[in-house]
GROMACS .gro file of C-alpha atoms in nm:
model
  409
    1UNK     CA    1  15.429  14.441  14.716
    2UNK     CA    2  15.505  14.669  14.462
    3UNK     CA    3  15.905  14.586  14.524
    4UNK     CA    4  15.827  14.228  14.368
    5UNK     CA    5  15.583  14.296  14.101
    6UNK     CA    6  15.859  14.585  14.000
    7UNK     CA    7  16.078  14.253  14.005
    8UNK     CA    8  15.804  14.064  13.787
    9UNK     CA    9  15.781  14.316  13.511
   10UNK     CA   10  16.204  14.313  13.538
   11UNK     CA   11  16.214  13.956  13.515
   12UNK     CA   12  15.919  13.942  13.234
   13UNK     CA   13  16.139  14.203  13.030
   14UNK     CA   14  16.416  13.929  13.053
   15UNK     CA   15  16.224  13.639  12.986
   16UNK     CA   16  16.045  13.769  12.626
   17UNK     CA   17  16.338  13.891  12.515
   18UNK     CA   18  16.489  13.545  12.551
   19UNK     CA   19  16.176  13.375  12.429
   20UNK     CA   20  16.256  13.569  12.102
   21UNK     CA   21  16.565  13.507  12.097
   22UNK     CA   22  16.504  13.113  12.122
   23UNK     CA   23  16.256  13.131  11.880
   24UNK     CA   24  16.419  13.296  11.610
   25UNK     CA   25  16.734  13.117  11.679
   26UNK     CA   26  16.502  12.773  11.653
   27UNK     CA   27  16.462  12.947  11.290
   28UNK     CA   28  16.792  12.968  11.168
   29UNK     CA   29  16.861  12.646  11.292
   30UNK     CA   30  16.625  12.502  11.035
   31UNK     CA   31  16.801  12.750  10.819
   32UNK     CA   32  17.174  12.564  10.897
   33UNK     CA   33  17.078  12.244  10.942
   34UNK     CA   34  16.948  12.181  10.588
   35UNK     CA   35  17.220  12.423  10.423
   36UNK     CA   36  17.470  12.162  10.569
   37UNK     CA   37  17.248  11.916  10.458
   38UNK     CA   38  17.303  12.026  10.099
   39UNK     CA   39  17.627  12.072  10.180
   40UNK     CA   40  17.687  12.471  10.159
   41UNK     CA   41  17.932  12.603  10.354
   42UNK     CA   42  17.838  12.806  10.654
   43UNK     CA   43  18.046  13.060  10.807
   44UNK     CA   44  17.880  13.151  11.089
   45UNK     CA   45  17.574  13.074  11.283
   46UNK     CA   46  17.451  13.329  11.487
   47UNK     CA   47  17.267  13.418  11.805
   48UNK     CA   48  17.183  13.786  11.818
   49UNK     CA   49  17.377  14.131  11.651
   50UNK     CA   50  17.649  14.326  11.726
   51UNK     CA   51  18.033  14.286  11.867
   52UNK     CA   52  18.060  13.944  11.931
   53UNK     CA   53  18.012  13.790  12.365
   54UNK     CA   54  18.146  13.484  12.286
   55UNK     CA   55  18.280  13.266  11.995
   56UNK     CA   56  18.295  12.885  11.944
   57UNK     CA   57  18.537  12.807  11.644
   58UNK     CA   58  18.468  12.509  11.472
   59UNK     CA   59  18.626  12.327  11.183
   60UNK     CA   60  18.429  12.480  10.943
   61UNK     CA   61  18.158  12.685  11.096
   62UNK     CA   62  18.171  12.937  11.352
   63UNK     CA   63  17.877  12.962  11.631
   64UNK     CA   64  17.879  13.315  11.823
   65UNK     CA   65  17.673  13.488  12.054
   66UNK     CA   66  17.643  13.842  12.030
   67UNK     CA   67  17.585  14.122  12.259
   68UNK     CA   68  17.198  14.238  12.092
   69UNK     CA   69  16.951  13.956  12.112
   70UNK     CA   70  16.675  14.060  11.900
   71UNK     CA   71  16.746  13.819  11.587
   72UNK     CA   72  17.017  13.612  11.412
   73UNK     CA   73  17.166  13.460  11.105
   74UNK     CA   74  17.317  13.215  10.943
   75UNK     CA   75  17.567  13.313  10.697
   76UNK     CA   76  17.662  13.150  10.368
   77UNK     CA   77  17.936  13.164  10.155
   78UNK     CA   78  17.763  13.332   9.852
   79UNK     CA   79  17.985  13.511   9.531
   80UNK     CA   80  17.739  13.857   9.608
   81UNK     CA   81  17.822  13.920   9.946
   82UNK     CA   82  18.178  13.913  10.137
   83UNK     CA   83  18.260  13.708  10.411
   84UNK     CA   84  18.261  13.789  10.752
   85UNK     CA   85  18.583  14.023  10.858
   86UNK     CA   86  18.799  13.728  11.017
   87UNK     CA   87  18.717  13.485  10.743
   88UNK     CA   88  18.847  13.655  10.412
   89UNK     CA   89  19.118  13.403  10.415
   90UNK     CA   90  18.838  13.060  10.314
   91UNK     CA   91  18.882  12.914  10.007
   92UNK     CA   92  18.533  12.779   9.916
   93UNK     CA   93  18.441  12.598   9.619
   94UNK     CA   94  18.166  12.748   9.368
   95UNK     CA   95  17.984  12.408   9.440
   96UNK     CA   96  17.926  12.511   9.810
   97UNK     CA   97  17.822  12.857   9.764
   98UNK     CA   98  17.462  12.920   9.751
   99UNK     CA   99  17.487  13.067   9.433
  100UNK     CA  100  17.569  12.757   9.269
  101UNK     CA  101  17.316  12.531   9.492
  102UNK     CA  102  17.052  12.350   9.288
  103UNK     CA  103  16.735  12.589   9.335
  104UNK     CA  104  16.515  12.313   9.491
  105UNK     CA  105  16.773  12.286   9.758
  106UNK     CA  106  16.727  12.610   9.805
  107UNK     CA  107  16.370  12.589   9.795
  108UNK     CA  108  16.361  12.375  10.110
  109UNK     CA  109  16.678  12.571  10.256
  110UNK     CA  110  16.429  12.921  10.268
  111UNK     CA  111  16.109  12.691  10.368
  112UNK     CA  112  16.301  12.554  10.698
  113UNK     CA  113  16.352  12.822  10.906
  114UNK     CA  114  15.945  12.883  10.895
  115UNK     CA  115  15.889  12.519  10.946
  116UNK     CA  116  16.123  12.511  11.238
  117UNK     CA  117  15.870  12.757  11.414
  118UNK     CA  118  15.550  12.567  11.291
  119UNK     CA  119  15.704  12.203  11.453
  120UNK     CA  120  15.720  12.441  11.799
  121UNK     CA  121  15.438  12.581  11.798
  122UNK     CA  122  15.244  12.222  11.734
  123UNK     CA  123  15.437  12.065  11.938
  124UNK     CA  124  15.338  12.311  12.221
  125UNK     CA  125  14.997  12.342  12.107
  126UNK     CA  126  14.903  11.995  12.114
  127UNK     CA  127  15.095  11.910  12.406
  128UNK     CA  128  14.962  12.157  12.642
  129UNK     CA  129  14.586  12.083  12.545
  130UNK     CA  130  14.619  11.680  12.562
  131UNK     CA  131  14.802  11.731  12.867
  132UNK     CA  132  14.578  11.932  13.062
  133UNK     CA  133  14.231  11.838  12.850
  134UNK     CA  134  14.118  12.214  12.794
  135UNK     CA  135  14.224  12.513  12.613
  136UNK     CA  136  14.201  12.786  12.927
  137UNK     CA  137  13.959  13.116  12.898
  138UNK     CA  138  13.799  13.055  12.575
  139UNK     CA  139  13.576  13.339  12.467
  140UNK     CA  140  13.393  13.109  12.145
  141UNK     CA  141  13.335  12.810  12.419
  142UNK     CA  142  12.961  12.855  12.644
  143UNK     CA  143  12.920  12.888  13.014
  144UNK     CA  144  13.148  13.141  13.214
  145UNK     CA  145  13.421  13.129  13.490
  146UNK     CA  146  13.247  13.275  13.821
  147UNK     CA  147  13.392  13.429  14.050
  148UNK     CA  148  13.251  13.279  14.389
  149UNK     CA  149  13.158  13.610  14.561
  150UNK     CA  150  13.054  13.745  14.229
  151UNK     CA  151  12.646  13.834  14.212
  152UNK     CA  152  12.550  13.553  13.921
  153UNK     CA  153  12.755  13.294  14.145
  154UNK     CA  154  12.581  13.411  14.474
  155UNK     CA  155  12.248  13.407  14.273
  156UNK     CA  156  12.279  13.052  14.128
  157UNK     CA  157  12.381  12.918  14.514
  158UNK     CA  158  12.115  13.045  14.664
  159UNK     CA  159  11.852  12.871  14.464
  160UNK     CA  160  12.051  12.570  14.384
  161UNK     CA  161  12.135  12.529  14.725
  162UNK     CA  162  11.761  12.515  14.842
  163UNK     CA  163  11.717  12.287  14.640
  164UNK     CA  164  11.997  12.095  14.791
  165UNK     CA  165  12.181  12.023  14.441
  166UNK     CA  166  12.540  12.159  14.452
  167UNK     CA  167  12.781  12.238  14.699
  168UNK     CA  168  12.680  12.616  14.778
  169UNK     CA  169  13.069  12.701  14.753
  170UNK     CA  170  13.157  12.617  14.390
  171UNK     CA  171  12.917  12.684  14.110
  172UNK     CA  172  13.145  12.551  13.771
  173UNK     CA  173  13.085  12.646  13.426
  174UNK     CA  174  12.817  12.387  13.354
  175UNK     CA  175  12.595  12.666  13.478
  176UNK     CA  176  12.489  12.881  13.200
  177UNK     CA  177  12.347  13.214  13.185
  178UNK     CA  178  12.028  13.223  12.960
  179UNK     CA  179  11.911  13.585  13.032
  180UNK     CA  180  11.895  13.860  13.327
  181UNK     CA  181  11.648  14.132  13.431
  182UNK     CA  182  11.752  14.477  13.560
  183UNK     CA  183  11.541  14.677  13.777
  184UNK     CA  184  11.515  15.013  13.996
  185UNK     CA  185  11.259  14.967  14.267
  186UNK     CA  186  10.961  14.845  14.061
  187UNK     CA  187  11.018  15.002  13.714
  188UNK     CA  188  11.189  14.746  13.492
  189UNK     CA  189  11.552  14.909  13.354
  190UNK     CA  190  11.700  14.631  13.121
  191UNK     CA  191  11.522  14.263  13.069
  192UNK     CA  192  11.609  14.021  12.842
  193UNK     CA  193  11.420  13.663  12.973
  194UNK     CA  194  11.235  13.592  12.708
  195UNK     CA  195  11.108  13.269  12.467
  196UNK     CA  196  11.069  13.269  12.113
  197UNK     CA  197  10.667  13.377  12.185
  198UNK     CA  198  10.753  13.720  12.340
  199UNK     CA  199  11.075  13.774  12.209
  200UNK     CA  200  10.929  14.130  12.047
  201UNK     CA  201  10.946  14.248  12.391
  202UNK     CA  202  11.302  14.169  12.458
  203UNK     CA  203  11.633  14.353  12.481
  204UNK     CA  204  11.955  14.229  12.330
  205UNK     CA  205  11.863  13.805  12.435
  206UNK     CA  206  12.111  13.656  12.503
  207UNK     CA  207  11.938  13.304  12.418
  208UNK     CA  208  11.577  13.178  12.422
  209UNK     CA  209  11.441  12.996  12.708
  210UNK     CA  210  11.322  12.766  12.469
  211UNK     CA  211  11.624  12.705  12.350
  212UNK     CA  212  11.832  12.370  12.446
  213UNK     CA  213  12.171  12.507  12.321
  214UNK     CA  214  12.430  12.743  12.513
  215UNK     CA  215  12.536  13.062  12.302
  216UNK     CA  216  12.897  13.134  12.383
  217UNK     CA  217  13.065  13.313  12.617
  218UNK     CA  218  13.108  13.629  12.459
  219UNK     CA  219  12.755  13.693  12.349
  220UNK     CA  220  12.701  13.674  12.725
  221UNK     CA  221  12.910  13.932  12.885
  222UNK     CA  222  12.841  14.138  12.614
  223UNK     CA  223  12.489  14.155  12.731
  224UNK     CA  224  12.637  14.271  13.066
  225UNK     CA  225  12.908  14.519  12.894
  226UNK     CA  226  12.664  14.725  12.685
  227UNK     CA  227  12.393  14.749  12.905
  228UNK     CA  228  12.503  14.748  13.258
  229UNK     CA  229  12.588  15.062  13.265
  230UNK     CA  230  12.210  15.156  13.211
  231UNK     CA  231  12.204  15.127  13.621
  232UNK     CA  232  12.415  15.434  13.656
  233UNK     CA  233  12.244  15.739  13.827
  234UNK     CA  234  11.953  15.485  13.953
  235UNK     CA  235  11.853  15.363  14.330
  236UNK     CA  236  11.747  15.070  14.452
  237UNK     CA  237  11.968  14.840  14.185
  238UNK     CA  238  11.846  14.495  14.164
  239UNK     CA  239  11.945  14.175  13.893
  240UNK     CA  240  11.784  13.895  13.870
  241UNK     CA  241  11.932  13.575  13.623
  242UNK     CA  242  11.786  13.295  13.457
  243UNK     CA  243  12.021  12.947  13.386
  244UNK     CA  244  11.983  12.640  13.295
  245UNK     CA  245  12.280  12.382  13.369
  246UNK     CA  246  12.421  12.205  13.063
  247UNK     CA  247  12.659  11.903  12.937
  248UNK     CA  248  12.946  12.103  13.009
  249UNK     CA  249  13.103  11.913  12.690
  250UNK     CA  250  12.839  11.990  12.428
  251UNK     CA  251  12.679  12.252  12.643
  252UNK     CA  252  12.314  12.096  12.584
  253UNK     CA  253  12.046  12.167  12.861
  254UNK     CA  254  12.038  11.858  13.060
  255UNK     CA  255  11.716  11.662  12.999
  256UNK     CA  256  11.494  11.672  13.361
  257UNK     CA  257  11.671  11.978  13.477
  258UNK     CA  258  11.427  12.236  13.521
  259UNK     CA  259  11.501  12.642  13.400
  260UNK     CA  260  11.697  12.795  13.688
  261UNK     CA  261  11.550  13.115  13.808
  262UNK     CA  262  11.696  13.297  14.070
  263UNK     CA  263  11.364  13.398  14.263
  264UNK     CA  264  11.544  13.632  14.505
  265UNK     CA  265  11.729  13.942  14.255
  266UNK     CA  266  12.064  14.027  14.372
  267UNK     CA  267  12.125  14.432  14.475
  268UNK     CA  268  12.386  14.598  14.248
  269UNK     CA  269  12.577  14.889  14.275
  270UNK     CA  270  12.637  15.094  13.970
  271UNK     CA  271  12.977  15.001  13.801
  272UNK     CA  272  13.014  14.653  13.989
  273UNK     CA  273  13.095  14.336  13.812
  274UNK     CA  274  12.889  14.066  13.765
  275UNK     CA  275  13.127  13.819  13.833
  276UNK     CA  276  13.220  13.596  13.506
  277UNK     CA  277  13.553  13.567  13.317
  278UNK     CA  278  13.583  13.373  12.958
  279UNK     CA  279  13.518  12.967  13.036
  280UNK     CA  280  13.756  12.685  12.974
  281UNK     CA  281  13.715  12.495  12.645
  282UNK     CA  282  13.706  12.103  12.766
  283UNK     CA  283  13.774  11.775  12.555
  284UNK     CA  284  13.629  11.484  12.605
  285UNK     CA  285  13.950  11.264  12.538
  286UNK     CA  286  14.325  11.338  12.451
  287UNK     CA  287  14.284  11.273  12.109
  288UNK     CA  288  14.014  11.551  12.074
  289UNK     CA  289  14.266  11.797  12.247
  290UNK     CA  290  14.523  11.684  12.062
  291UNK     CA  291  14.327  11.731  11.702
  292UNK     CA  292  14.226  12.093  11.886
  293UNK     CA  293  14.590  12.217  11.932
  294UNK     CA  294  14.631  12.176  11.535
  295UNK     CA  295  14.342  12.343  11.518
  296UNK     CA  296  14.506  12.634  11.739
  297UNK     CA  297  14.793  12.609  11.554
  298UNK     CA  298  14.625  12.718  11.270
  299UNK     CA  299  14.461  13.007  11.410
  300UNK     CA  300  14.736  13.184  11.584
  301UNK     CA  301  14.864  13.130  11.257
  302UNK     CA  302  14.679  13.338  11.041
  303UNK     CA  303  14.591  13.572  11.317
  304UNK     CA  304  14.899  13.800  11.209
  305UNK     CA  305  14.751  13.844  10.881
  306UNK     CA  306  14.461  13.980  11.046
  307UNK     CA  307  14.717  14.202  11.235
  308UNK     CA  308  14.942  14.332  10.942
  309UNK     CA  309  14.610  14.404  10.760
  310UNK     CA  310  14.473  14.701  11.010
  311UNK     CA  311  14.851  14.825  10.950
  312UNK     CA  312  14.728  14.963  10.607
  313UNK     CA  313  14.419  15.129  10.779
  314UNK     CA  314  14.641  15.302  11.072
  315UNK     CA  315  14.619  15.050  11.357
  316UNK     CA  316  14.951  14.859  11.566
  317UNK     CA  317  14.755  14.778  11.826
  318UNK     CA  318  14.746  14.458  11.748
  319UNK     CA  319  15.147  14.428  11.623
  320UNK     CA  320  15.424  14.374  11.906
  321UNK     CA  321  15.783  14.398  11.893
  322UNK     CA  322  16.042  14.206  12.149
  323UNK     CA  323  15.963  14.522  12.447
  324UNK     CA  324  15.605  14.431  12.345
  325UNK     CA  325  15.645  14.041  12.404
  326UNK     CA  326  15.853  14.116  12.745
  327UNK     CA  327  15.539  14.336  12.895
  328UNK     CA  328  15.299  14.059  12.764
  329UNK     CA  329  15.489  13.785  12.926
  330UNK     CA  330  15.474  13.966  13.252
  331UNK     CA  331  15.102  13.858  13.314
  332UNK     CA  332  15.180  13.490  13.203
  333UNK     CA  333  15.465  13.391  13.386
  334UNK     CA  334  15.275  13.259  13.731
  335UNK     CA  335  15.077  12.982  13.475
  336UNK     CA  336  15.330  12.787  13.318
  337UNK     CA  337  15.020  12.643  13.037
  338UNK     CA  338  14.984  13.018  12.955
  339UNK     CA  339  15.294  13.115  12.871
  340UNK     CA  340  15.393  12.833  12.685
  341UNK     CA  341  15.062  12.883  12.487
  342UNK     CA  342  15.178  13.263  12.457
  343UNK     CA  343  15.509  13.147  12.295
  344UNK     CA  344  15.354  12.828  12.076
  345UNK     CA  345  15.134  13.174  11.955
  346UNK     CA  346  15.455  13.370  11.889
  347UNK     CA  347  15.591  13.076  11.717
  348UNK     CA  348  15.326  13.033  11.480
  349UNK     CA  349  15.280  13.394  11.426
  350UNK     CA  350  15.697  13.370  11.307
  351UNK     CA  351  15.572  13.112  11.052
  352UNK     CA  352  15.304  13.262  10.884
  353UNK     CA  353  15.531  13.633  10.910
  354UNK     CA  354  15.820  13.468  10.754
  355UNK     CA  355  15.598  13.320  10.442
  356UNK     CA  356  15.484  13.634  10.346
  357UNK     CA  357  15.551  13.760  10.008
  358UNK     CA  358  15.732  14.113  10.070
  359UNK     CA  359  16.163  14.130  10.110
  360UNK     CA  360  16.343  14.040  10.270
  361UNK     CA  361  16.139  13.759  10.405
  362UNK     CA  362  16.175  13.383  10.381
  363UNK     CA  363  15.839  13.422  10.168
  364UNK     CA  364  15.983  13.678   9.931
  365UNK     CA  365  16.313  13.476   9.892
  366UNK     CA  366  16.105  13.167   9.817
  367UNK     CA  367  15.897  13.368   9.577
  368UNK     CA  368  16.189  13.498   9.401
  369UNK     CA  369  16.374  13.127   9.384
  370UNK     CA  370  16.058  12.994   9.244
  371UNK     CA  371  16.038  13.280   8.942
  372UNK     CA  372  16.425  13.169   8.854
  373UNK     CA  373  16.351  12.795   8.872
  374UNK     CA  374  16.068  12.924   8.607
  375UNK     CA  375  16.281  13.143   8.371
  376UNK     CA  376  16.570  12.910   8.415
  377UNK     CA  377  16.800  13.230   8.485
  378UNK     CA  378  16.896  13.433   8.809
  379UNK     CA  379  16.643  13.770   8.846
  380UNK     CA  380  16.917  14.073   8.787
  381UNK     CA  381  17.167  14.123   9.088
  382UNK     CA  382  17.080  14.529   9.034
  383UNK     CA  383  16.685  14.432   9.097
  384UNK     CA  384  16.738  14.218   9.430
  385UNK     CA  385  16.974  14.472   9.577
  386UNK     CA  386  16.659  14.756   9.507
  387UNK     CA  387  16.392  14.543   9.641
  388UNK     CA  388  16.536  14.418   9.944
  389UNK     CA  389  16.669  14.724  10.070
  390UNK     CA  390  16.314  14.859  10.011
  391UNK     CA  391  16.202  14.583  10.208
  392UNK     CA  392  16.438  14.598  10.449
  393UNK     CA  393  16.378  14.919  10.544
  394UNK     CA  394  16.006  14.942  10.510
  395UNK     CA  395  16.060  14.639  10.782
  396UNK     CA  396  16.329  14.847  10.995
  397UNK     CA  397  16.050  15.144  11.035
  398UNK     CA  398  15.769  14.935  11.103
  399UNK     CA  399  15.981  14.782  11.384
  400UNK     CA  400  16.055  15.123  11.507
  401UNK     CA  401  15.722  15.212  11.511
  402UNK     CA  402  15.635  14.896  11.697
  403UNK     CA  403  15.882  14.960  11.970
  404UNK     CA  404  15.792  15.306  12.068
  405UNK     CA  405  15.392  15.214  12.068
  406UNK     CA  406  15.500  14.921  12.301
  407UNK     CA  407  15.706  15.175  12.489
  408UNK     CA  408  15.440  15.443  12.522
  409UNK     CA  409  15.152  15.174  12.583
   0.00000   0.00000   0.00000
């Protein structure tokens, strides 16, 4: 067993890397295909550093695979930087270099290597969720995964299958948790079933029994997280829960359905799990889960601002690097929904990163075009070659950083 998941984490290692590699390559393809488009001339396009693998020569530009995959380029035949070693010999005309492109080309040359990752991760997005009509362990949705041998499911069977209503061995996520009691023998450790009359006298509700609505998932197990652990160092463990089953759409109490209360509490040992994991979001119809994976689009989106914003305040934890991406990708690779999700994420995390205004980024570059289409004059040669290398290497050490915390971690 530990042979093949050995050979998992191997494999998982192999597969991120390549994932990034796709991705970003996916980006510089935007990159080339609208710098031929405005008819630049592009020397090389390619896929990953170092000594060259492999070469293809065309008439005019040169596609190569290199031997470190961790990025790529697309280079340009620009009057402020020399052509590649084996290509001195070009003649290009000043009306192909970028220099001398009209700056709203440009504009939409910088904006396409972003937008290349945005069309994969929609695509992605909204093909998974209309495909498969749900969006898979969704912490904001209501309701809960149960684990069939878990205590809530075993509870909810037992009374649901006196009263002859479900099949005693599934019990789905239209069955919502609406509070729990905790006791040790007869004294009373942790209860929090309770209605808007007596809610003084509660702990930590999770939702009123008079209450129609679901709360979602995470206000739930958080109940459990924070005060489970109350049990600890106490005999005679017992839980009892209180449900109610709901439209498992809109997660409304269904009219006629009576509050679910599990007569008989369930023993529990200290440090045992209840028995629930996130729920799955579910869409009516495939339009709805096809308007939801723009929505997710969106969201994964921003969610490395979030990220790059508890950089200033100390924390990576959230930030991975391509050895991050590879361990992450280990624990996706037996759902083939998952990972794909994972990489629409990584996708749309590369478009928001790359429209960022700091150098050397797409963002900055797009910033810094828009300034000269302003002033009508190019920004000082001396003044780009200062900021992006400060950029550049402020990027080069956060990636270092990056690696060795997904290293060590």
């Amino acid at each position: 067993m530990s042979e093949v998941s050995g050979g998992m984490v191997v494999l998982a290692f192999f597969v991120g890397i390549i994932v990034m590699l796709l991705l970003i390559t996916i980006h510089e393809l935007g990159h080339l295909v609208v710098a031929k488009i405005a008819k630049a001339y592009v020397y090389e396009f390619s896929i990953g550093f170092g000594p060259r693998i492999f070469v293809f020569k065309g008439k005019e530009t040169w596609v190569s695979i290199r031997a470190f995959p961790l990025g790529g380029y697309c280079s340009i035949a620009s009057d402020k930087t020399d052509p590649p070693s084996d290509r001195e010999d070009v003649e290009v005309p000043d009306e192909r270099k970028l220099d001398y492109i009209a700056r709203w080309k440009k504009m939409f040359f910088i904006l396409a290597g972003p937008l290349m990752n945005l069309s994969v991760a929609l695509l992605l997005f909204t093909s998974i969720f209309a495909a498969i009509g749900e969006k898979r362990n969704d912490m904001t949705y209501f309701g809960s995964t149960y684990t069939q041998e878990g205590i809530a499911a075993k509870a909810i069977m037992e009374k649901e299958n006196k009263n002859q209503k479900i099949d005693i061995n599934y019990i789905g996520q239209d069955y919502v948790i609406w509070g729990w009691k905790m006791t040790s023998g007869s004294t009373t450790i942790f209860d929090n079933i309770c209605s808007v009359a007596d809610q003084d006298k509660c702990n930590e509700k999770i939702n009123d029994l008079d209450n129609q609505k679901a709360v979602d998932y995470k206000k739930t197990v958080y109940s459990f997280i924070n005060n489970l652990p109350l049990a600890k160092g106490k005999d005679d463990v017992k839980i009892q829960f209180v449900y109610k089953k709901v439209d498992k759409y809109s997660g409304v109490a269904l009219t006629g359905y009576e509050t679910g209360i599990a007569t008989n509490p369930v023993e529990f040992k200290a440090g045992q799990s209840v028995g629930i994991a996130a729920p799955n979001r579910l869409y009516k119809t495939t339009g709805e889960a096809y308007g939801a994976g723009w929505g997710e689009t969106f969201k994964a989106s921003i969610s490395i601002l979030e990220a790059l914003g508890n950089v200033f305040t100390g924390k990576f934890s959230n930030l991975v690097g391509p050895v991050g991406v590879a361990k992450q990708t280990a624990t996706l690779l037996q759902s083939a929904d998952q990972f794909f999700i994972y990489v629409a994420t990584i996708s749309a995390n590369l478009f928001i990163l790359n429209l960022i205004f700091i150098p050397p980024l797409d963002g900055y570059r797009l910033l810094e075009n828009f300034i000269e289409m302003i002033i009508r004059k190019e920004l000082p040669t001396k003044y780009k070659v200062v900021v992006n290398t400060a950029g550049a290497i402020l990027f080069l050490l956060l990636f270092v950083i990056i690696t060795i915390k997904d290293f060590i971690i």
